[in-house]
XYZ file of C-alpha atoms in Angstrom:
458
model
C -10.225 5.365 6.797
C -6.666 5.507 6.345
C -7.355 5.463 2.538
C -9.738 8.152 2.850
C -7.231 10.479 4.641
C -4.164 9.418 2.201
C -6.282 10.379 -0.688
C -7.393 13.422 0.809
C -3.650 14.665 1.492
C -2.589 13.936 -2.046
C -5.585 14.610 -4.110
C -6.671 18.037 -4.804
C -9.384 16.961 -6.682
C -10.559 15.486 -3.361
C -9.718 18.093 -1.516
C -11.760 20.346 -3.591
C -14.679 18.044 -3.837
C -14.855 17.345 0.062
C -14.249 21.167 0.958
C -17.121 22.300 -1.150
C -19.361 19.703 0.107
C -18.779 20.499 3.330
C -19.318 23.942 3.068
C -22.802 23.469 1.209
C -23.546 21.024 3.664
C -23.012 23.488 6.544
C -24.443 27.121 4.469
C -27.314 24.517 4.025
C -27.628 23.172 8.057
C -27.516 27.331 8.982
C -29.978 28.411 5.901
C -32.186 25.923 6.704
C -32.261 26.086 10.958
C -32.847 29.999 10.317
C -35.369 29.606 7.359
C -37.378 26.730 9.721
C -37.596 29.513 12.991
C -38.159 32.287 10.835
C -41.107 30.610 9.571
C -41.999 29.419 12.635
C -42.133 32.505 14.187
C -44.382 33.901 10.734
C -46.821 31.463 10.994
C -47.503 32.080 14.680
C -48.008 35.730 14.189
C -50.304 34.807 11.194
C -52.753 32.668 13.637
C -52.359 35.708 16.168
C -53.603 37.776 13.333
C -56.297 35.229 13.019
C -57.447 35.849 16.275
C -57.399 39.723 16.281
C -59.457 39.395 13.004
C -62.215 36.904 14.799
C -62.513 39.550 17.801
C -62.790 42.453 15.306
C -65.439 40.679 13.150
C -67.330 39.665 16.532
C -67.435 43.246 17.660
C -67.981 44.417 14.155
C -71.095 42.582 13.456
C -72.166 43.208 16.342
C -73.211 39.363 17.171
C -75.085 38.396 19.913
C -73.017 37.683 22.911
C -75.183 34.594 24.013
C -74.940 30.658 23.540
C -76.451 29.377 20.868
C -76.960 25.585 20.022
C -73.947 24.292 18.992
C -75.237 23.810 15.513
C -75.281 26.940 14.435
C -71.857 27.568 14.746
C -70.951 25.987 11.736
C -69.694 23.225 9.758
C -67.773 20.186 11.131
C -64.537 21.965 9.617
C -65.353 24.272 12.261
C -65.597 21.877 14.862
C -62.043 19.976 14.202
C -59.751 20.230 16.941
C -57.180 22.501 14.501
C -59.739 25.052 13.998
C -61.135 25.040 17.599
C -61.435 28.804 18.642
C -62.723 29.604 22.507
C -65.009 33.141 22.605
C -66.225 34.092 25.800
C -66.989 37.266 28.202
C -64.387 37.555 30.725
C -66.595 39.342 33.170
C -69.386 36.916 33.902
C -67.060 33.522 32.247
C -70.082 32.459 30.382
C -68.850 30.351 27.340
C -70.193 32.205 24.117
C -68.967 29.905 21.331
C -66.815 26.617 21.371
C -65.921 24.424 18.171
C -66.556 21.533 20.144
C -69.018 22.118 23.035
C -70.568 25.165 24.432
C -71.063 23.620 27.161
C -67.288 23.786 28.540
C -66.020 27.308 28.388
C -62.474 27.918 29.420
C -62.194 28.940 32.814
C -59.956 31.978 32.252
C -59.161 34.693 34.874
C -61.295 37.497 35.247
C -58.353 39.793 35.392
C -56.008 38.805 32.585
C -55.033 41.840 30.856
C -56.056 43.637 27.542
C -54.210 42.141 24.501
C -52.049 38.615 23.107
C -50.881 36.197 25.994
C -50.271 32.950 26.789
C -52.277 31.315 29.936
C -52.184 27.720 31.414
C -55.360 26.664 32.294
C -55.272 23.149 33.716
C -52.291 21.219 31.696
C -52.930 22.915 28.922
C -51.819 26.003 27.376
C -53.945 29.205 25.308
C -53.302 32.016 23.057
C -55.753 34.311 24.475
C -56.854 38.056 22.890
C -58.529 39.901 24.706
C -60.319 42.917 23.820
C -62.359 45.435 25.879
C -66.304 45.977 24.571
C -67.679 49.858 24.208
C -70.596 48.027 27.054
C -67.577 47.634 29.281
C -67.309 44.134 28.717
C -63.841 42.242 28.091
C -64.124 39.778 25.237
C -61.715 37.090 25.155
C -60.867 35.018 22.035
C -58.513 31.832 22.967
C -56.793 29.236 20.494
C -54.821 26.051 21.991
C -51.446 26.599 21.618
C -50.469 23.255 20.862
C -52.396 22.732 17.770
C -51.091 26.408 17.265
C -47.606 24.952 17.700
C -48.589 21.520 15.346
C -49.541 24.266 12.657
C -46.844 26.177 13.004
C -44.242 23.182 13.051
C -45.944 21.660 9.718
C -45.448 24.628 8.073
C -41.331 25.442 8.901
C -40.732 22.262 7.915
C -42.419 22.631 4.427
C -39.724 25.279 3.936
C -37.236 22.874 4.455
C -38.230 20.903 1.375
C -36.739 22.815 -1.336
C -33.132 22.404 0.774
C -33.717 18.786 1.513
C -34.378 18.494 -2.147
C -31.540 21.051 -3.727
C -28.874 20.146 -1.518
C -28.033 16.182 -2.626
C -28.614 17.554 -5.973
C -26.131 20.676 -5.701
C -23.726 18.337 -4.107
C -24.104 15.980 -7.159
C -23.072 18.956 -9.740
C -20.606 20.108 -7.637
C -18.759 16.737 -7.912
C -19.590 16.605 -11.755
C -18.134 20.080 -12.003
C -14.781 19.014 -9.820
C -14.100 15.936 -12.364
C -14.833 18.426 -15.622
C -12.657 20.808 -14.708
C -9.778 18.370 -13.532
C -10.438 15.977 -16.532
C -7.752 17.700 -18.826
C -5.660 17.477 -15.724
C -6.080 13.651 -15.970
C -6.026 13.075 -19.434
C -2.577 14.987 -19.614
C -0.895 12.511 -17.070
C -2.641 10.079 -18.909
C -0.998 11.125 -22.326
C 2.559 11.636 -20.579
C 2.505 8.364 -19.121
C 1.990 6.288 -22.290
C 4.315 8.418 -23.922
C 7.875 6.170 -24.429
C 11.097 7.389 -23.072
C 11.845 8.613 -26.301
C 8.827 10.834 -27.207
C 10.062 14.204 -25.724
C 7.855 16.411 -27.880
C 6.115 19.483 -25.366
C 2.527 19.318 -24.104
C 0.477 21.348 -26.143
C -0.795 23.970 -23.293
C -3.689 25.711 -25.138
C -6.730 23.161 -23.469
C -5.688 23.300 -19.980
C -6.758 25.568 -17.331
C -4.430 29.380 -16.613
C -3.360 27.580 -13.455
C -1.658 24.844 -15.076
C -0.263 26.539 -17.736
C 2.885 27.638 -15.916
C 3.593 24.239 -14.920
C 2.849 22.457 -18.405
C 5.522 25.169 -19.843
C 7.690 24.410 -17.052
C 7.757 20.945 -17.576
C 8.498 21.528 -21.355
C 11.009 23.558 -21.139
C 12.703 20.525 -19.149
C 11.246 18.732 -21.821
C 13.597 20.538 -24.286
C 16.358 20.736 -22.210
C 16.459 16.637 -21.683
C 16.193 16.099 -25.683
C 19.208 18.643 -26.092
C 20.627 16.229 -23.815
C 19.696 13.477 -25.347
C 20.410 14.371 -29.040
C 24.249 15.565 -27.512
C 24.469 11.980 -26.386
C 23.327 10.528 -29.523
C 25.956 12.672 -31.514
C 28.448 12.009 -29.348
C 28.049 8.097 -29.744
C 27.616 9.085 -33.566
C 30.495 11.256 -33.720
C 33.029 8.954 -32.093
C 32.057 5.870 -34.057
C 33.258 7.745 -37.430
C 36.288 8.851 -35.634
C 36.687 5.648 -34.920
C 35.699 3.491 -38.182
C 39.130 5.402 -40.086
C 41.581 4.106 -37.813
C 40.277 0.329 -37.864
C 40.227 0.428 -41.002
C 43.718 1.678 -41.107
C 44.461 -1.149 -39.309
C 42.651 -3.889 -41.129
C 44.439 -2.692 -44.468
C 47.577 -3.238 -42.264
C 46.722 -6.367 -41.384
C 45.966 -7.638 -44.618
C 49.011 -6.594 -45.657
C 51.203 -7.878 -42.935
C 48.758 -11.617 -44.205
C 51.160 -11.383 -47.374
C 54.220 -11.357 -45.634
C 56.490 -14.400 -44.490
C 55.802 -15.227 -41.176
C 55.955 -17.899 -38.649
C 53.062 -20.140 -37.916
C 52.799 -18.682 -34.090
C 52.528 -15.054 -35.654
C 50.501 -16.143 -38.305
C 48.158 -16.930 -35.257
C 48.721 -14.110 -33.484
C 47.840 -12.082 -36.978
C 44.242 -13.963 -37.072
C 43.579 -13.299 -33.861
C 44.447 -9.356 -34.211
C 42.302 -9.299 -37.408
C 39.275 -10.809 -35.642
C 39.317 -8.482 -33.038
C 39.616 -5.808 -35.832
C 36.476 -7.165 -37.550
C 34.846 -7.336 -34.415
C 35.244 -3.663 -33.326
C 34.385 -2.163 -36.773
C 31.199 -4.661 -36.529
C 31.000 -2.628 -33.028
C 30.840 0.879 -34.606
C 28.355 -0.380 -37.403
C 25.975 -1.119 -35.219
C 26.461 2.041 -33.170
C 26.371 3.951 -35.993
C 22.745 2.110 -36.492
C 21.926 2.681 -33.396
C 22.317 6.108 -32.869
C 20.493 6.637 -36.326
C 17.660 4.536 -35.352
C 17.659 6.768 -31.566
C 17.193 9.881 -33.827
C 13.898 12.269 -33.452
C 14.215 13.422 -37.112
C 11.871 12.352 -39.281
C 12.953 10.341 -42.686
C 11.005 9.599 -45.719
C 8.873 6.617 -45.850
C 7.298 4.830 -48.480
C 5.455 1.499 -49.049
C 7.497 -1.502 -49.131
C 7.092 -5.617 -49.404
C 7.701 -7.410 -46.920
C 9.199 -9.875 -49.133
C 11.563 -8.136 -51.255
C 13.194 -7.089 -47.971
C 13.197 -10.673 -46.861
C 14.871 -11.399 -49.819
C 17.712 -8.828 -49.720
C 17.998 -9.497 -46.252
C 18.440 -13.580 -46.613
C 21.147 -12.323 -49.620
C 22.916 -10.681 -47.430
C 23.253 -12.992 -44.665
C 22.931 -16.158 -46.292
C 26.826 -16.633 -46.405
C 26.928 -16.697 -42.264
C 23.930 -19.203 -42.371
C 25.313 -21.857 -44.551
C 29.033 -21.791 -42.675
C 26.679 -23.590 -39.781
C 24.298 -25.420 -41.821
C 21.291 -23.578 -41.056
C 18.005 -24.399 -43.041
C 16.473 -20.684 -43.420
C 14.293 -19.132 -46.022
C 10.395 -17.829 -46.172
C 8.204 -19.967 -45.107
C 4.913 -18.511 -46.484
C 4.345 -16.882 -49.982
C 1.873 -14.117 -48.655
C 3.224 -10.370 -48.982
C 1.780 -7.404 -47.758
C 3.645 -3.365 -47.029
C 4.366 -1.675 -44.505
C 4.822 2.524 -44.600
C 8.302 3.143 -43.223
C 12.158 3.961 -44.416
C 13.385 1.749 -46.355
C 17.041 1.773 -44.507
C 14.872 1.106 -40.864
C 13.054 -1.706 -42.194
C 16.406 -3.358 -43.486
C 18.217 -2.635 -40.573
C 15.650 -4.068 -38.060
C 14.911 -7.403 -40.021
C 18.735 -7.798 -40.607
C 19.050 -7.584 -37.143
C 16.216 -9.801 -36.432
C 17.656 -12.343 -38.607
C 21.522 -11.489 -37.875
C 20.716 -12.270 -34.286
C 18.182 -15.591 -35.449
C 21.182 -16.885 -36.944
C 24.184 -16.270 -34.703
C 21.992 -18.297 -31.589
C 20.541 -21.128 -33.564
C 22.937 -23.751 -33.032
C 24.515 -25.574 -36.529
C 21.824 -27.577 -38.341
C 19.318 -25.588 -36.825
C 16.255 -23.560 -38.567
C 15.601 -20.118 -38.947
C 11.883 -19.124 -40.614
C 10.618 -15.961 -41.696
C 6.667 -15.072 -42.348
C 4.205 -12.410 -42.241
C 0.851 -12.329 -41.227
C -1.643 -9.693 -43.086
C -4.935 -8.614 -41.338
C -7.469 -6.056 -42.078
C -6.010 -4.149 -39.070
C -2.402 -4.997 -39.173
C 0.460 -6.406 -40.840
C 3.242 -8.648 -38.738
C 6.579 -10.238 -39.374
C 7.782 -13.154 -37.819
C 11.211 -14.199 -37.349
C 11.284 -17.912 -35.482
C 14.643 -19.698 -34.437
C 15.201 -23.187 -33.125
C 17.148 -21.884 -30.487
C 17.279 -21.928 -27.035
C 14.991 -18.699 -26.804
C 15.058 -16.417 -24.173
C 13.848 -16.853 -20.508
C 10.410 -14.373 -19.317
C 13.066 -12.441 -17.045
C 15.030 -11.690 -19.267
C 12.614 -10.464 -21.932
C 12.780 -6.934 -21.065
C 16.590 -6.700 -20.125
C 17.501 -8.198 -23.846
C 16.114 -4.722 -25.215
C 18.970 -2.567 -22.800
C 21.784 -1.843 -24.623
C 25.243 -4.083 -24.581
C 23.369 -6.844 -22.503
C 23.301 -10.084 -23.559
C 21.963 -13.514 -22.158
C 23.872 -15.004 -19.294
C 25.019 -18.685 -20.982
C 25.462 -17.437 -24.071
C 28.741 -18.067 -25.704
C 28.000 -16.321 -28.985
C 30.146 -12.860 -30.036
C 28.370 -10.213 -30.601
C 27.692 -5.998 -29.229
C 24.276 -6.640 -27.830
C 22.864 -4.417 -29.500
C 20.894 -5.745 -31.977
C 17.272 -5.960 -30.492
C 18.262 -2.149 -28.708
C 18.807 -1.359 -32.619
C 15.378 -2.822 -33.364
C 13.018 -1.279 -30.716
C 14.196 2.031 -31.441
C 13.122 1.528 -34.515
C 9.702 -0.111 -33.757
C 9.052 2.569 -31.091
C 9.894 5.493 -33.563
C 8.013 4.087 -36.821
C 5.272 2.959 -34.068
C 5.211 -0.582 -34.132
C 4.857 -3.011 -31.489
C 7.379 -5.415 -30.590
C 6.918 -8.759 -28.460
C 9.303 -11.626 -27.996
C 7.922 -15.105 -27.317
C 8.834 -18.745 -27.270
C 9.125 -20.482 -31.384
C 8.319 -23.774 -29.485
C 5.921 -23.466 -26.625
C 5.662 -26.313 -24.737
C 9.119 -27.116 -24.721
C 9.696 -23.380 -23.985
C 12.403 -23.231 -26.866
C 13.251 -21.263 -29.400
C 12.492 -17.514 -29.787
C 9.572 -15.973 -31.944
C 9.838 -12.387 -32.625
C 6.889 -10.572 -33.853
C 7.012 -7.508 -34.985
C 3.177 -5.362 -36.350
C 3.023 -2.219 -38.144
C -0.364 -0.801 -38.512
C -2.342 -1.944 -41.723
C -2.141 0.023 -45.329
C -4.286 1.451 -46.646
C -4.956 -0.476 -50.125
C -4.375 1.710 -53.200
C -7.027 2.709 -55.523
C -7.366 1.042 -59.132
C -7.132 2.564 -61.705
C-alpha cells in the first residue's frame, strides 16, 4: 500500500491513470443508478398503460360482464402468474375474469375510488384501475404489484448492461491512451540515461508533446551551457600543456648541455635525477595533450585501417622500453581485420594499451596482442602477465590521475582515461578482465568496434 501511494505521489502517469478511472468509475455509478430508476419508473407506467388499455378494450367491445369457464379466457400464456390480470365489478364483487381461477376474485372495496392505485388486500399488494361503466357500474382491472415490480426490476437492470459492459472496456483504453501519450516521455529518459557523460548533444523536441517542449528546451539550453563548460575546461588543460611543453624543453636542452660539462660525481647525480623529472613532466603534458584531444566533441576523419599494421607501428615504437626488461611481446595471431576510425585515435589508444601492458608486467614477463573478427564485430586484445587489476578497482582505473594502490610503477594515470575517451567517442566498448583466470592474474583488455562492412569486388 505504501508502494501504491509512493507511486501515486511521484508518477503523473499514475496520477492521470487513477484520476480518470475514478472519475469514469463514479460518472458511470451516477449514469447508471439514474438510468436503472428512470427505467424503472418507465416500465411501471408502461404496465399502467397496459391496464388502462385492457379496461378500454373491455368497455369497448362491449364484453359480457359474466364468468365464463375458465377456458375461454385464453391460452396458458394467459394464465402464467406474470400475465395474471384481475377484472371484476366493484359493485356486486363478482369475479369476471382471473388468469388463474375465476373462482377467487379479489375482494376489493366497494368504495375505492375512480382511477390508478395501489391496495393491500390480504399480504399482498394490487395495481388497481378502476373505471366507471355508462350502466353505472365501476369496473375494476387489478395486476399484482409484485410481479409488476419483478418486471419492472428485470427490465432497469437490462439497461445496465451496456455500462457493465463499456465501462471495464473504457477503463482499458483509457490506460492504453495514458501509456501512448507518456511513451515519448519514457523513451526520452530512456535515451538521456544511456547517453555517456560526454554526449551533450540537445534532445531533438519536435516528437514530444507542447507541454514538454518548454522543459526539453530548457534542459538543452543547460545542455549547451555545460558543453561550453566543458570544452573551456578541455582548452584550458590543452592550452596550458603547450605553454608548458616550451619551457621543459628549455630545460631539457639545458640539461643536456650542463651533461657535457665537468662535474662532480654527486652533481652528476643530482643532474640525472633533474633530467628524469624533466622527462617525466613533458611525458605528463603528452599525455594531456592526448587527452584533451581524445575528450574533444569535434568530429575527425576516419577511414579503414588494419589492425595489424597498427600493431606493428605500435610494437616499433615501444619495443625499445620492452626489451630494457626482457619482455617477450609480439602478435600472437596472424588474423587481421579494420576498424572505421582516425588513424591518430586508434594509435594513441593501442599505444596506451600496450604502453601501460608493458610498464606493469614485471621483467621476463609477456605481453600478447590479438584480434578477434566476427560477423558482428571486430575486438583487440591486449593480455599482460601481470598482476591485473582487482574487480573494485575496475571502474576507478578509468578516473583520471588514479592509479592502483601497490603499484610502484611511474607513470600520469592517465592512460586508460586516454583510452575510454576514445572508445566512448568512436563508440566502442571497453571491458577489463583477468589474462589468467583462475589465478586471477594478469589483465586482459578488450576492446570491440562494430563490424565493417566488407568492400565490394571489383
Amino acid at each position: 500500500m505504501d508502494g501504491l501511494e509512493k507511486r501515486l505521489r511521484e508518477s503523473l502517469q499514475s496520477k492521470l491513470s487513477v484520476g480518470l478511472s475514478l472519475t469514469i468509475l463514479g460518472v458511470a455509478l451516477i449514469a447508471g443508478i439514474f438510468a436503472f430508476f428512470l427505467a424503472h419508473h418507465e416500465a411501471e407506467e408502461l404496465q399502467d398503460d397496459v391496464l388502462r388499455q385492457l379496461a378500454a378494450a373491455i368497455v369497448r367491445q362491449h364484453l359480457a360482464l359474466t364468468t365464463p369457464p375458465v377456458g375461454e379466457l385464453g391460452n396458458e400464456e394467459v394464465r402464467d402468474r406474470e400475465n395474471r390480470v384481475f377484472v371484476q365489478l366493484l359493485a356486486s364483487s363478482s369475479s369476471i375474469a382471473s388468469g388463474v381461477s375465476a373462482d377467487l376474485p379479489l375482494a376489493l372495496p366497494a368504495d375505492l375510488v375512480d382511477g390508478l392505485q395501489t391496495v393491500s388486500i390480504g399480504h399482498e399488494r394490487y395495481r388497481v384501475l378502476v373505471r366507471a361503466l355508462d350502466s353505472g357500474e365501476r369496473l375494476a382491472v387489478a395486476q399484482d404489484t409484485a410481479v409488476r415490480d419483478e418486471i419492472s426490476r428485470g427490465g432497469a437492470l437490462l439497461t445496465l448492461t451496456p455500462f457493465l459492459i463499456l465501462v471495464p472496456i473504457l477503463l482499458l483504453v483509457v490506460a492504453a491512451m495514458v501509456r501512448k501519450i507518456f511513451r515519448p516521455v519514457a523513451a526520452l529518459a530512456h535515451e538521456i540515461d544511456q547517453r555517456h557523460e560526454d554526449e551533450l548533444h540537445p534532445i531533438a523536441p519536435e516528437t514530444l508533446p507542447n507541454e514538454i517542449r518548454p522543459f526539453v528546451l530548457a534542459i538543452n539550453r543547460l545542455l549547451r551551457r555545460v558543453e561550453k563548460s566543458m570544452d573551456a575546461q578541455r582548452r584550458f588543460i590543452g592550452d596550458a600543456a603547450h605553454e608548458l611543453r616550451s619551457p621543459l624543453t628549455a630545460l631539457s636542452l639545458q640539461a643536456e648541455r650542463l651533461a657535457a660539462a665537468e662535474m662532480s660525481l654527486n652533481a652528476q647525480e643530482r643532474l640525472k635525477t633533474l633530467r628524469q623529472g624533466i622527462e617525466r613532466g613533458a611525458a605528463l603534458l603528452d599525455q594531456l595533450l592526448a587527452l584533451a584531444r581524445a575528450q574533444a566533441s569535434a568530429n575527425t576523419s576516419q577511414s579503414r585501417l588494419s589492425v595489424q599494421e597498427v600493431y606493428r607501428r605500435v610494437l616499433e615504437d615501444l619495443m625499445p622500453l620492452a626489451e630494457a626488461k626482457a619482455i617477450d611481446i609480439g602478435v600472437v595471431c596472424a588474423a587481421d581485420a579494420e576498424v572505421v576510425i582516425n588513424d591518430f585515435d586508434l594509435m594513441t589508444l593501442v599505444k596506451n594499451l600496450v604502453g601501460n601492458a608493458i610498464r606493469y608486467t614485471p621483467a621476463g614477463g609477456r605481453v600478447d596482442l590479438s584480434v578477434l573478427a566476427t560477423a558482428a564485430a571486430t575486438t583487440l586484445v591486449i593480455e599482460d602477465s601481470g598482476p591485473g587489476i582487482p574487480d573494485a578497482e575496475r571502474e576507478r582505473v578509468f578516473d583520471p590521475f588514479y592509479r592502483v594502490l601497490g603499484s610502484n610503477e611511474i607513470g600520469s594515470g592517465l592512460g586508460l582515461s586516454i583510452v575510454r575517451a576514445i572508445a566512448v567517442r568512436v563508440g566502442a566498448t571497453l571491458a577489463l578482465g583477468f589474462a589468467d583466470q583462475p589465478s586471477c592474474s594478469g589483465l586482459r583488455v578488450t576492446v570491440t568496434f562494430p563490424a565493417v562492412e566488407k568492400r565490394c569486388c571489383d
